[in-house]
Amino acid sequence: MKFLIHLLESRFWALCIKEINQIIRNKQLLFLLLFPPTVQLLIFGFALNADVQNLKLGIVDYANTYESRELVAALTENQIFIPQNYSLSQEEIAQQVRLGQITAGLVIPPEFNRDLAQNRTAEVQVIIDGVDANTAGIASGYATQIVNQYSRSLDENLTPPLVQAQSVFFYNPGLLSSWFLVPGVLGTVITLTSTLVSSTTLVREKDSGTLEQLLMTPADAWEILLAKIAPLFVLLMGDILLALSVARIVFRVPLQGSLLLFLTLGGLYLFVGIGFGLMLATLAKNQQQVVLTSFFINLPLIQLSGAIAPIESMPVFFQYLSLLNPLRHFVAISRGILLKGVGIDILFPHVLALFTFVVVLLTVSVNRFRSQLS
Amino acid sequence: MKRILAQCIKELAQFRRDRLTVALAILLPLATLFIFGFAIRLEATNIPIVIQDLNNSPLSRSYIEQLMATNQFQPTRWENNIVEALERGIANAGAIIPPDFDAQINSNQPTTIQVLIDGTDANNARIIQNSFRATTNAFLQTSGIQQEQPNIVARIRIWFNPGRRESLYIVPGVYGVILWIYPSLLAAIAMVREKERGTILQVYASSLTAAELLLGKGLAYFLIGIAQAIVIISLGSLLFQLSFAVEPTAFILGTSLYLWTSVLFGLLIGVRASNQNAAVQGVATIGFLSSLLLSGFIYPLSNIPFPLSLISSILPARYYIELSRDAFVRGTGWIGVWFIPLVLIVIGLLLFNTARKALSRMQLPY
């Protein structure tokens, strides 16, 4: 209560109004709040696509019979392999793979039909460009499966397999890779924007020397800081809503859980970004250094968050390291609420982690800030 | 020529005096190399999985053994509901082996293993599904339950990288990203600093032409870029066991040209931007997003949809990554990549000309 009275009577409000006026006049800041988040979200969401599809397939069919053509049709019917060209010789196919003109080559030998007719196993050769190791692995899996399936379909009196694995997909039944990326990138975008915006507003004042003037006023350090942070926080909440709208409208990412919970935890996460921003502002002497060092911090933050590449596939050391990454926890929260629709009961370890980061970051950076001021 | 050299020497001296920038010029590329080189792995291994074996017979255990032999899964203990394990992110998949698993098989009746997959990561989900299918097939064959001679088999050969080492794909791409971002970032800062401090006015007033100024500054950051390239490429190749797959003349020439386009891109942004902040942000955002997302660095170029693929086709990084992968993995050499140095020269000339025009417009007529 005492605190409330103190707050109401403080110079905080006057300072706050001054900050709001400054922000409204600062076109660059408004641009920074609107443009990069939207563009980043759009480019990340559209450009990063993990699906293995549209692999260029070169075909040489020495057998050229009904069965061999059916095999080619089976292989190319579902967009994984796209027939790029039909060649006359195996050498030509090999050369095209070597030059990177095709990603895979299929060679059906002349004895294909004879083998099938005599009930011997017929072999076809598939060459896959292994430069992209991940794509090559998935492509070879698909090729084996499709050939198997076709092979089974040739035999009428085959019994159905005795054991079958039946899969059900949860949370993303259409297996859209944008649904995975967009909630992660949403966290990334919030981190980038909040860090940059809060650090540049503080450093600019340091740069131009107006911070010293502020200190001459009778306002306390906490009043100055809070007045700086509060309007920024409101604006950055607007950024979260903007990013969420882009995710919902453009990428049709669902919102399975509670919007209120998402905004609350998003607000909590903003303080992590603001904390980083404050820290940078105390570390750097000018704006150039701020941007360079924020680059230095954000890069590992994004890479080790699971927003772009899944955490499970990282080396174990990095998996543990990522636990110290606040963005990792926010990405888990974001996917949890948007896709899985889970509540606070399941997310609380991540919330707790975020809370710890906020407390530590804000304490350290506010102290540094204060000691720099006095 | 003399004036270009003098400009270059002055620039290098100035660079050396700014300690933080020198430190960042070395540290940032190294950090990027380590993080990208080690942490970006696309192939899923050790996917946490919960298995509920309600049958617990020799047959069901041998199925699980076969599943684990793929090295793709990491069994996780979880006693409760599988869906809860997925919700909590403890496991990415759960499998239920029915209680009558062995009885059904022994009486020649088909049986089903239920697999619940967290589809959040679509790519991972597909891999899990495929892995279960392949394991089930293999199980039928090896356990002798249902041995059938397949009519057709595919003999698959993976070229260039038969062990499918992912670092062979990622690391040459990392070279492209690093050598695009950092030389251009430094050049942009240098250019815009001159504007902010007002020293550019002295340059305008001098007899130095726009082209000379660009070449002088460009040469300085080109040399710094070369130093970065040598450190990054030799260290990266040592660390991730990369070696040239073909004689490297095309790669060396391409790398030099690429560094030039990178520096020129930075200078152009520096000339265009009104202050440091905007310049650095411009280079960082544009350069980083484009070289990371639109260059085929992580996922294949063919996955980039139409309007964005246009941007990707004018990106130097896209061509350089192709060249770098060829030099270290594919190994066709000049026959396969002859056009890449040409493309880089054209883009470099365009950048140079644009920057020169923008600069000379501000210059006093001499």
XYZ file of C-alpha atoms in Angstrom:
740
model
C 0.000 0.000 0.000
C 2.774 2.289 0.981
C 4.514 1.380 -2.235
C 1.388 2.219 -4.216
C 1.106 5.658 -2.694
C 4.753 6.171 -3.315
C 4.282 5.151 -6.941
C 1.306 7.412 -7.468
C 3.098 10.412 -6.090
C 6.357 9.754 -7.873
C 7.820 11.511 -10.846
C 7.403 8.269 -12.700
C 4.289 9.515 -14.516
C 5.842 12.667 -15.811
C 8.849 10.725 -17.020
C 6.599 8.137 -18.577
C 4.698 10.746 -20.570
C 7.997 12.182 -21.756
C 9.096 8.722 -22.905
C 5.830 8.089 -24.729
C 6.143 11.408 -26.534
C 9.687 10.558 -27.524
C 8.708 7.138 -28.803
C 5.838 8.491 -30.871
C 8.173 10.976 -32.521
C 10.849 8.359 -33.145
C 9.960 6.963 -36.571
C 12.924 4.609 -36.608
C 11.796 2.923 -33.422
C 8.255 2.437 -34.698
C 9.673 1.006 -37.905
C 11.854 -1.325 -35.846
C 8.821 -2.497 -33.926
C 6.680 -3.210 -36.965
C 8.782 -4.126 -39.951
C 11.496 -6.611 -38.906
C 9.224 -8.884 -36.836
C 6.696 -9.242 -39.635
C 9.279 -9.794 -42.357
C 11.307 -12.213 -40.268
C 8.264 -14.249 -39.419
C 7.167 -14.376 -43.056
C 10.581 -15.287 -44.456
C 11.352 -17.855 -41.786
C 7.935 -19.416 -42.132
C 7.945 -19.587 -45.909
C 11.596 -20.225 -46.683
C 12.475 -22.868 -44.137
C 10.809 -26.045 -45.163
C 12.099 -29.363 -43.982
C 9.916 -31.472 -46.269
C 11.791 -33.761 -48.572
C 9.990 -33.355 -51.854
C 10.455 -32.404 -55.496
C 13.745 -34.263 -55.773
C 14.821 -34.307 -59.383
C 14.922 -37.870 -60.630
C 16.738 -39.028 -63.734
C 15.509 -42.285 -65.195
C 17.073 -44.812 -67.484
C 14.766 -47.677 -68.252
C 16.644 -50.390 -70.152
C 13.753 -52.823 -69.699
C 11.039 -50.518 -70.996
C 8.112 -52.800 -70.238
C 4.765 -52.345 -68.578
C 6.120 -53.353 -65.152
C 9.139 -51.085 -65.304
C 7.040 -48.107 -66.365
C 4.628 -48.841 -63.535
C 7.553 -48.828 -61.123
C 8.598 -45.401 -62.383
C 5.020 -44.210 -62.002
C 4.865 -45.524 -58.432
C 8.089 -43.745 -57.588
C 7.038 -40.406 -59.017
C 3.351 -40.270 -58.108
C 3.552 -38.462 -54.766
C 5.775 -35.424 -55.312
C 8.799 -36.852 -53.542
C 10.572 -37.625 -56.775
C 9.841 -35.524 -59.839
C 10.895 -37.054 -63.155
C 13.465 -34.653 -64.531
C 14.580 -36.504 -67.619
C 14.705 -39.888 -69.264
C 18.154 -40.865 -70.392
C 19.452 -43.478 -72.706
C 22.447 -44.612 -70.716
C 23.567 -45.177 -67.182
C 26.680 -43.084 -67.810
C 24.574 -40.079 -68.675
C 22.597 -40.437 -65.431
C 25.812 -40.794 -63.449
C 27.227 -37.647 -65.016
C 24.064 -35.692 -64.225
C 24.223 -36.722 -60.570
C 27.873 -35.761 -60.484
C 27.143 -32.284 -61.831
C 24.233 -31.821 -59.482
C 21.665 -31.577 -62.252
C 19.595 -34.345 -60.692
C 19.393 -35.469 -57.077
C 18.608 -39.104 -57.741
C 18.943 -41.518 -60.604
C 16.986 -44.702 -61.217
C 18.441 -47.450 -63.391
C 16.191 -50.333 -64.394
C 18.342 -53.102 -65.896
C 17.456 -54.912 -69.154
C 16.977 -58.224 -67.339
C 14.301 -56.687 -65.067
C 11.384 -58.448 -66.728
C 13.141 -61.727 -67.278
C 13.929 -61.886 -63.565
C 10.364 -61.056 -62.618
C 8.973 -63.646 -65.008
C 11.311 -66.353 -63.702
C 10.341 -65.461 -60.134
C 13.800 -64.274 -59.248
C 14.359 -61.078 -57.382
C 14.764 -58.235 -59.830
C 17.138 -55.471 -58.853
C 16.915 -51.827 -59.700
C 19.643 -49.338 -58.937
C 19.060 -46.015 -57.255
C 21.860 -43.467 -57.078
C 21.338 -40.655 -54.612
C 23.357 -37.447 -54.325
C 24.594 -37.550 -50.736
C 25.914 -33.991 -50.474
C 22.835 -33.137 -48.430
C 23.138 -35.997 -45.945
C 19.737 -35.494 -44.338
C 17.788 -35.336 -47.588
C 19.712 -38.311 -48.950
C 18.819 -40.406 -45.917
C 15.126 -39.595 -46.115
C 15.059 -40.024 -49.892
C 16.657 -43.449 -49.683
C 14.084 -44.463 -47.058
C 11.255 -43.371 -49.327
C 12.744 -45.136 -52.348
C 13.030 -48.414 -50.448
C 9.486 -48.120 -49.163
C 7.933 -47.287 -52.508
C 9.764 -50.103 -54.285
C 8.692 -52.507 -51.515
C 5.101 -51.461 -51.831
C 5.125 -51.801 -55.579
C 6.813 -55.151 -55.250
C 4.070 -56.394 -52.938
C 1.365 -55.122 -55.240
C 2.692 -57.352 -58.035
C 2.000 -60.491 -56.026
C -1.734 -61.239 -55.796
C -1.591 -64.199 -53.466
C 0.463 -62.406 -50.833
C -0.904 -62.464 -47.297
C -1.159 -59.114 -45.516
C 1.721 -58.445 -43.126
C 1.212 -60.037 -39.708
C 2.510 -57.046 -37.785
C 1.691 -53.491 -38.708
C 2.707 -50.229 -37.084
C -0.227 -47.862 -37.103
C 0.722 -44.226 -36.465
C -1.428 -41.426 -35.137
C -0.104 -37.873 -35.297
C -0.932 -35.542 -32.460
C -1.041 -31.704 -32.497
C -0.184 -31.317 -36.194
C -2.129 -33.976 -38.085
C -1.364 -32.437 -41.477
C 2.367 -32.490 -40.661
C 2.904 -28.909 -41.808
C 6.456 -27.841 -41.110
C 5.408 -24.187 -40.755
C 3.429 -25.159 -37.663
C 6.684 -26.249 -36.104
C 8.733 -23.245 -37.213
C 6.347 -20.352 -36.728
C 5.769 -20.684 -32.940
C 9.547 -21.002 -32.535
C 10.332 -18.056 -34.764
C 7.714 -16.039 -32.898
C 9.897 -16.402 -29.815
C 13.006 -15.533 -31.816
C 11.421 -12.401 -33.214
C 10.289 -11.244 -29.783
C 13.798 -11.757 -28.402
C 15.473 -9.848 -31.231
C 13.069 -6.942 -31.138
C 12.842 -6.500 -27.390
C 16.612 -6.670 -26.874
C 17.365 -4.260 -29.676
C 14.637 -1.759 -28.919
C 15.365 -1.537 -25.216
C 19.123 -1.341 -25.615
C 19.079 1.293 -28.344
C 16.686 3.594 -26.475
C 18.964 3.525 -23.445
C 22.208 3.841 -25.332
C 20.965 6.716 -27.415
C 20.422 8.708 -24.272
C 23.906 7.722 -23.124
C 25.329 8.683 -26.515
C 23.805 12.116 -26.569
C 24.531 12.793 -22.915
C 20.897 13.393 -21.986
C 21.114 10.652 -19.409
C 23.312 12.863 -17.252
C 20.716 15.594 -17.473
C 18.064 13.162 -16.320
C 20.247 12.322 -13.355
C 20.427 15.951 -12.352
C 16.669 15.928 -11.903
C 15.356 14.916 -8.509
C 14.019 11.615 -9.929
C 15.350 8.340 -8.536
C 17.219 5.871 -10.732
C 14.384 3.364 -10.476
C 11.880 5.980 -11.567
C 13.965 6.768 -14.625
C 14.335 3.109 -15.527
C 10.735 2.172 -14.877
C 9.533 5.116 -16.926
C 11.712 3.893 -19.771
C 10.620 0.289 -19.515
C 6.865 0.699 -19.031
C 5.982 2.280 -22.399
C 8.376 -0.077 -24.163
C 6.670 -2.999 -22.505
C 3.288 -1.879 -23.780
C 4.634 -1.441 -27.304
C 6.354 -4.813 -27.245
C 3.123 -6.462 -26.079
C 1.645 -4.992 -29.238
C 4.478 -6.699 -31.103
C 3.543 -10.048 -29.598
C -0.048 -9.552 -30.733
C 1.184 -8.589 -34.187
C 3.392 -11.675 -34.475
C 0.609 -13.885 -33.190
C -1.809 -12.454 -35.751
C 0.656 -13.105 -38.568
C 1.086 -16.667 -37.328
C -2.670 -17.208 -37.135
C -3.719 -15.438 -40.317
C -0.869 -16.179 -42.714
C 0.279 -19.581 -41.501
C -3.002 -20.720 -39.934
C -1.185 -21.889 -36.829
C -3.854 -22.942 -34.327
C -4.303 -21.544 -30.849
C -5.252 -24.643 -28.904
C -4.553 -23.274 -25.451
C -5.460 -20.111 -23.648
C -4.759 -16.745 -25.263
C -4.574 -15.115 -21.857
C -1.911 -17.557 -20.700
C 0.055 -16.985 -23.898
C -0.009 -13.215 -23.452
C 0.895 -13.458 -19.776
C 3.890 -15.676 -20.409
C 4.803 -13.606 -23.466
C 4.820 -10.580 -21.159
C 7.050 -12.428 -18.717
C 9.405 -13.321 -21.536
C 9.550 -9.678 -22.656
C 11.330 -8.915 -19.399
C 14.057 -11.351 -20.394
C 14.552 -9.409 -23.614
C 14.420 -6.081 -21.797
C 16.902 -7.428 -19.255
C 19.295 -8.396 -22.033
C 18.809 -4.989 -23.590
C 19.639 -3.214 -20.327
C 22.710 -5.382 -19.888
C 23.914 -4.569 -23.402
C 23.329 -0.894 -22.811
C 25.557 -1.018 -19.750
C 28.242 -3.013 -21.577
C 28.455 -0.952 -24.728
C 29.721 2.551 -25.251
C 27.832 3.370 -28.417
C 25.093 2.072 -30.665
C 27.477 0.292 -32.984
C 28.821 -1.806 -30.150
C 25.287 -2.511 -28.972
C 24.270 -3.906 -32.310
C 27.460 -5.952 -32.679
C 27.257 -7.421 -29.198
C 23.547 -8.115 -29.491
C 24.415 -10.027 -32.630
C 26.966 -11.931 -30.613
C 24.430 -12.889 -27.964
C 21.431 -13.515 -30.181
C 23.139 -15.917 -32.532
C 23.756 -18.702 -30.007
C 20.463 -17.883 -28.324
C 18.563 -18.631 -31.511
C 20.644 -21.576 -32.628
C 20.396 -23.389 -29.307
C 16.706 -22.782 -28.783
C 15.172 -25.465 -30.946
C 13.321 -22.799 -32.921
C 14.967 -23.802 -36.202
C 16.679 -27.144 -35.723
C 15.230 -29.618 -33.236
C 17.041 -29.880 -29.915
C 16.928 -33.682 -29.855
C 19.257 -33.899 -32.846
C 21.959 -31.728 -31.284
C 24.953 -33.272 -29.550
C 24.192 -34.048 -25.888
C 26.450 -31.281 -24.585
C 24.496 -28.663 -26.520
C 21.215 -30.138 -25.353
C 22.205 -29.498 -21.742
C 23.640 -26.097 -22.614
C 20.313 -25.140 -24.156
C 18.661 -25.473 -20.749
C 20.433 -22.224 -19.876
C 18.798 -20.540 -22.820
C 15.631 -18.605 -21.962
C 14.498 -18.704 -25.577
C 14.448 -22.491 -25.461
C 11.930 -22.345 -22.633
C 9.796 -19.767 -24.369
C 9.770 -21.809 -27.582
C 8.552 -24.793 -25.557
C 5.851 -22.608 -23.992
C 4.834 -21.174 -27.344
C 4.519 -24.580 -29.012
C 2.843 -25.972 -25.915
C 0.102 -23.366 -25.850
C -0.397 -22.870 -29.584
C -0.129 -26.438 -30.849
C -0.618 -28.755 -27.907
C -3.070 -26.649 -25.934
C -1.481 -27.470 -22.609
C -1.862 -25.321 -19.516
C 0.287 -23.968 -16.747
C 0.290 -27.348 -14.938
C 2.467 -28.784 -17.701
C 4.407 -25.661 -18.561
C 5.414 -24.690 -15.047
C 9.057 -25.921 -15.245
C 9.587 -23.598 -18.205
C 7.742 -20.744 -16.499
C 9.884 -21.217 -13.426
C 13.033 -21.135 -15.546
C 11.901 -17.935 -17.287
C 11.076 -16.356 -13.965
C 14.565 -17.124 -12.673
C 16.127 -15.581 -15.774
C 14.037 -12.433 -15.384
C 15.023 -12.000 -11.747
C 18.721 -12.622 -12.365
C 18.948 -10.529 -15.531
C 17.027 -7.584 -14.161
C 18.885 -7.545 -10.855
C 22.291 -7.679 -12.473
C 21.565 -5.147 -15.181
C 19.691 -2.698 -12.986
C 22.569 -2.774 -10.511
C 25.090 -2.235 -13.251
C 22.992 0.559 -14.634
C 22.683 2.237 -11.263
C 26.387 2.030 -10.504
C 27.167 3.494 -13.911
C 24.840 6.371 -13.232
C 26.178 7.334 -9.858
C 46.701 3.413 -57.498
C 48.879 5.092 -54.934
C 45.885 6.866 -53.486
C 43.970 3.604 -53.278
C 46.827 2.006 -51.364
C 47.149 4.965 -49.041
C 43.432 4.842 -48.320
C 43.711 1.123 -47.663
C 46.634 1.533 -45.253
C 44.860 4.320 -43.383
C 41.768 2.146 -43.075
C 43.746 -0.813 -41.709
C 45.474 1.394 -39.158
C 42.112 2.728 -38.023
C 40.695 -0.773 -37.797
C 43.617 -1.956 -35.677
C 43.112 0.795 -33.148
C 39.476 -0.102 -32.405
C 40.058 -3.001 -30.043
C 36.473 -4.139 -29.603
C 35.866 -4.269 -33.330
C 39.065 -6.265 -33.885
C 38.037 -8.678 -31.153
C 34.577 -9.059 -32.616
C 36.018 -9.485 -36.107
C 37.834 -12.576 -34.844
C 35.429 -13.856 -32.209
C 32.152 -13.539 -34.068
C 33.177 -15.721 -37.033
C 34.713 -18.315 -34.734
C 31.639 -18.453 -32.520
C 29.445 -18.799 -35.582
C 31.609 -21.624 -36.887
C 31.424 -23.534 -33.613
C 27.730 -23.082 -33.011
C 26.562 -23.762 -36.544
C 29.093 -26.509 -37.121
C 28.222 -28.411 -33.990
C 24.642 -27.564 -33.219
C 22.861 -27.681 -36.562
C 21.984 -31.303 -37.074
C 18.952 -32.150 -39.076
C 18.966 -35.882 -38.828
C 17.112 -37.029 -35.770
C 18.900 -39.422 -33.454
C 18.120 -40.266 -29.855
C 14.465 -39.351 -30.168
C 12.959 -39.935 -26.713
C 10.282 -42.592 -26.875
C 8.004 -44.345 -24.397
C 7.238 -47.994 -25.023
C 4.415 -49.773 -23.289
C 4.943 -53.466 -23.785
C 1.659 -54.960 -22.596
C 2.682 -58.330 -23.962
C 6.168 -58.703 -22.507
C 6.956 -61.893 -24.372
C 10.192 -62.908 -26.131
C 8.599 -61.815 -29.405
C 7.637 -58.354 -28.215
C 11.037 -57.879 -26.592
C 12.820 -58.802 -29.776
C 10.667 -56.259 -31.624
C 11.753 -53.559 -29.185
C 15.358 -54.636 -29.525
C 15.118 -54.281 -33.278
C 13.598 -50.833 -32.869
C 16.410 -49.673 -30.617
C 19.055 -51.082 -32.952
C 18.229 -48.284 -35.414
C 19.938 -45.856 -32.992
C 17.179 -43.398 -33.668
C 15.377 -43.818 -30.387
C 16.164 -43.330 -26.772
C 13.821 -45.226 -24.430
C 12.342 -43.095 -21.659
C 10.678 -44.375 -18.520
C 7.103 -43.200 -18.103
C 4.407 -45.052 -16.206
C 1.375 -42.871 -16.936
C -0.641 -42.077 -19.992
C 1.452 -41.778 -23.186
C -0.413 -38.673 -24.348
C 0.701 -36.935 -21.186
C 4.318 -37.794 -21.971
C 3.838 -36.167 -25.388
C 2.194 -33.113 -23.836
C 5.023 -32.666 -21.399
C 7.571 -33.146 -24.152
C 9.161 -36.021 -22.228
C 8.862 -38.203 -25.291
C 8.269 -37.490 -28.973
C 6.525 -40.784 -29.579
C 4.931 -43.639 -27.746
C 4.353 -47.206 -28.866
C 1.866 -49.683 -27.441
C 2.419 -53.364 -28.059
C -0.944 -55.119 -27.507
C -1.288 -57.845 -24.828
C -2.099 -60.528 -27.378
C 0.885 -59.659 -29.599
C 2.569 -63.089 -29.571
C -0.685 -65.047 -29.402
C -1.990 -63.327 -32.538
C 1.229 -63.909 -34.428
C 1.431 -67.545 -33.381
C -2.099 -68.163 -34.579
C -1.269 -66.377 -37.838
C -3.590 -63.456 -37.188
C -2.513 -59.910 -38.081
C -1.771 -57.635 -35.135
C -1.207 -53.907 -34.838
C 1.311 -51.851 -32.890
C -0.107 -48.464 -32.003
C 2.322 -45.606 -32.460
C 1.405 -42.175 -31.067
C 3.604 -39.468 -32.530
C 4.038 -35.844 -31.512
C 3.498 -34.140 -34.866
C 4.709 -30.697 -33.715
C 7.945 -31.213 -35.585
C 6.542 -32.496 -38.848
C 9.887 -33.627 -40.188
C 10.717 -35.592 -37.073
C 7.244 -37.105 -37.023
C 7.649 -38.423 -40.537
C 11.028 -39.900 -39.706
C 9.553 -41.669 -36.678
C 6.730 -43.096 -38.771
C 9.127 -44.323 -41.461
C 11.410 -45.821 -38.878
C 8.566 -47.834 -37.353
C 7.476 -49.094 -40.743
C 10.978 -50.121 -41.705
C 11.561 -51.803 -38.347
C 8.313 -53.713 -38.592
C 9.253 -55.006 -42.026
C 12.707 -55.962 -40.872
C 11.251 -57.670 -37.802
C 8.982 -59.851 -39.934
C 11.936 -60.874 -42.064
C 14.580 -61.516 -39.420
C 12.348 -63.220 -36.871
C 11.191 -65.625 -39.559
C 7.507 -64.847 -38.988
C 6.811 -63.883 -42.535
C 9.718 -64.412 -44.842
C 8.878 -63.501 -48.362
C 11.222 -63.170 -51.231
C 10.543 -59.647 -52.505
C 9.969 -59.384 -56.232
C 11.954 -56.199 -56.627
C 14.652 -54.713 -54.463
C 16.197 -51.301 -54.777
C 19.966 -51.234 -54.501
C 20.645 -47.772 -53.181
C 23.995 -46.098 -53.515
C 24.661 -42.765 -51.905
C 27.352 -40.818 -53.693
C 29.938 -38.285 -52.468
C 29.077 -38.828 -48.825
C 28.289 -42.507 -48.371
C 28.513 -42.293 -44.572
C 26.000 -39.420 -44.701
C 28.057 -37.227 -42.401
C 25.980 -34.147 -41.822
C 28.961 -31.919 -41.105
C 29.982 -32.393 -44.741
C 26.804 -30.608 -45.746
C 26.586 -28.013 -43.000
C 30.205 -26.835 -42.618
C 30.866 -25.760 -46.242
C 27.595 -23.838 -45.953
C 28.756 -22.210 -42.716
C 31.789 -20.860 -44.606
C 29.400 -19.154 -46.990
C 27.304 -17.623 -44.205
C 30.292 -16.368 -42.198
C 32.151 -14.902 -45.159
C 29.007 -13.127 -46.238
C 27.989 -11.554 -42.945
C 31.187 -10.432 -41.257
C 33.278 -8.785 -43.978
C 30.206 -6.845 -45.103
C 29.337 -5.864 -41.549
C 32.831 -4.456 -40.930
C 32.892 -2.620 -44.239
C 29.480 -1.092 -43.619
C 30.517 0.135 -40.183
C 33.713 1.663 -41.562
C 31.867 3.499 -44.296
C 29.127 4.865 -42.140
C 31.500 5.860 -39.342
C 33.195 8.213 -41.737
C 29.829 9.752 -42.473
C 28.834 10.098 -38.846
C 32.067 11.675 -37.793
C 31.879 14.027 -40.708
C 35.277 12.989 -42.041
C 33.571 12.031 -45.274
C 33.300 15.744 -46.032
C 37.091 15.952 -46.084
C 37.116 13.056 -48.505
C 34.594 14.846 -50.697
C 36.690 17.963 -50.627
C 39.839 16.047 -51.571
C 40.674 14.934 -55.067
C 39.883 11.316 -54.220
C 37.243 9.946 -56.590
C 34.346 7.807 -55.475
C 35.838 4.762 -57.180
C 39.184 5.289 -55.469
C 37.556 5.651 -52.092
C 35.535 2.467 -52.570
C 38.531 0.531 -53.856
C 40.762 1.717 -51.038
C 38.312 0.893 -48.283
C 37.239 -2.251 -50.102
C 40.825 -3.470 -50.378
C 41.367 -3.037 -46.647
C 38.291 -5.052 -45.708
C 38.994 -7.536 -48.469
C 42.348 -8.239 -46.780
C 40.657 -8.577 -43.403
C 38.110 -10.868 -45.046
C 40.905 -13.013 -46.457
C 42.412 -13.339 -43.005
C 39.012 -14.370 -41.666
C 38.548 -16.829 -44.512
C 41.926 -18.468 -43.928
C 41.302 -18.841 -40.194
C 37.744 -20.094 -40.553
C 38.293 -22.459 -43.449
C 41.470 -24.026 -42.115
C 40.172 -24.354 -38.565
C 36.773 -25.588 -39.701
C 38.270 -28.121 -42.058
C 40.571 -29.411 -39.343
C 37.856 -29.579 -36.728
C 35.191 -31.191 -38.878
C 37.587 -33.274 -40.972
C 36.915 -31.723 -44.320
C 39.362 -31.936 -47.144
C 39.316 -30.789 -50.727
C 37.580 -33.259 -52.995
C 39.030 -31.631 -56.091
C 41.894 -29.313 -56.929
C 40.919 -26.030 -55.304
C 41.659 -23.347 -57.922
C 37.964 -22.747 -58.584
C 37.300 -22.560 -54.863
C 40.156 -20.157 -54.167
C 39.202 -17.864 -57.008
C 35.537 -18.068 -56.038
C 36.292 -17.297 -52.394
C 38.222 -14.150 -53.330
C 35.460 -12.958 -55.591
C 32.871 -13.753 -52.954
C 34.757 -11.724 -50.350
C 34.823 -8.802 -52.767
C 31.068 -8.925 -53.328
C 30.548 -9.193 -49.577
C 32.717 -6.130 -48.877
C 31.062 -4.183 -51.686
C 27.627 -5.063 -50.342
C 28.675 -3.682 -46.959
C 30.103 -0.515 -48.507
C 26.932 0.024 -50.503
C 24.775 -0.252 -47.380
C 27.213 2.075 -45.603
C 26.915 4.645 -48.380
C 23.141 4.421 -48.395
C 22.513 4.446 -44.643
C 22.296 7.721 -42.766
C 23.631 6.415 -39.453
C 25.588 3.528 -37.975
C 22.684 1.933 -36.298
C 20.639 1.652 -39.445
C 23.683 0.460 -41.399
C 24.598 -2.310 -39.025
C 21.017 -3.363 -38.652
C 20.563 -3.321 -42.394
C 23.564 -5.530 -43.015
C 22.826 -7.773 -40.078
C 19.199 -8.302 -40.924
C 19.390 -8.442 -44.703
C 22.678 -10.309 -44.864
C 21.874 -12.697 -42.103
C 18.341 -13.549 -43.125
C 19.232 -13.966 -46.763
C 22.377 -16.017 -46.329
C 20.819 -18.169 -43.647
C 17.354 -18.698 -45.046
C 17.388 -18.161 -48.789
C 20.730 -19.695 -49.711
C 19.985 -23.388 -49.341
C 22.205 -23.470 -46.283
C 19.850 -25.510 -44.094
C 17.216 -26.968 -46.372
C 17.405 -27.581 -50.133
C 16.958 -24.628 -52.471
C 14.099 -26.380 -54.229
C 11.990 -26.007 -51.069
C 11.933 -22.201 -51.296
C 8.566 -21.132 -52.755
C 8.149 -18.907 -55.781
C 8.471 -15.215 -55.022
C 11.216 -15.855 -52.475
C 13.120 -18.119 -54.846
C 13.623 -15.084 -57.107
C 15.518 -13.317 -54.330
C 17.512 -16.434 -53.700
C 18.690 -16.575 -57.303
C 20.445 -13.204 -57.034
C 22.152 -13.993 -53.742
C 25.924 -14.468 -53.940
C 25.756 -16.724 -50.862
C 23.614 -19.204 -52.726
C 26.259 -19.585 -55.423
C 29.183 -19.609 -53.062
C 27.681 -22.352 -50.888
C 27.221 -24.415 -54.018
C 30.864 -23.830 -54.902
C 32.055 -24.644 -51.400
C 30.066 -27.878 -51.252
C 31.464 -28.831 -54.600
C 35.028 -28.177 -53.467
C 34.739 -30.172 -50.260
C 32.189 -32.869 -51.037
C 31.118 -33.363 -54.620
C 34.373 -32.619 -56.334
C 33.456 -31.862 -59.944
C 35.689 -28.785 -60.066
C 35.620 -26.365 -62.969
C 33.278 -28.465 -65.167
C 30.472 -28.196 -62.635
C 31.019 -24.721 -61.239
C 32.545 -22.654 -64.069
C 29.609 -20.232 -64.067
C 29.873 -19.352 -60.361
C 32.936 -17.048 -60.573
C 31.243 -15.339 -63.527
C 28.025 -14.762 -61.571
C 30.037 -13.374 -58.655
C 31.914 -10.991 -60.960
C 28.652 -9.692 -62.426
C 27.051 -9.159 -59.008
C 30.259 -7.528 -57.732
C 30.355 -5.097 -60.648
C 26.702 -4.196 -60.140
C 27.262 -3.514 -56.449
C 30.388 -1.469 -57.156
C 28.653 0.634 -59.744
C 25.642 1.328 -57.571
C 27.826 2.335 -54.632
C 30.031 4.507 -56.847
C 27.040 6.343 -58.288
C 25.498 6.905 -54.881
C 28.791 8.270 -53.593
C 29.667 10.517 -56.510
C 26.242 12.116 -56.431
C 27.199 13.507 -53.050
C 30.656 14.536 -54.151
C 31.603 17.969 -55.364
C 32.333 18.137 -59.081
C 36.055 18.007 -59.466
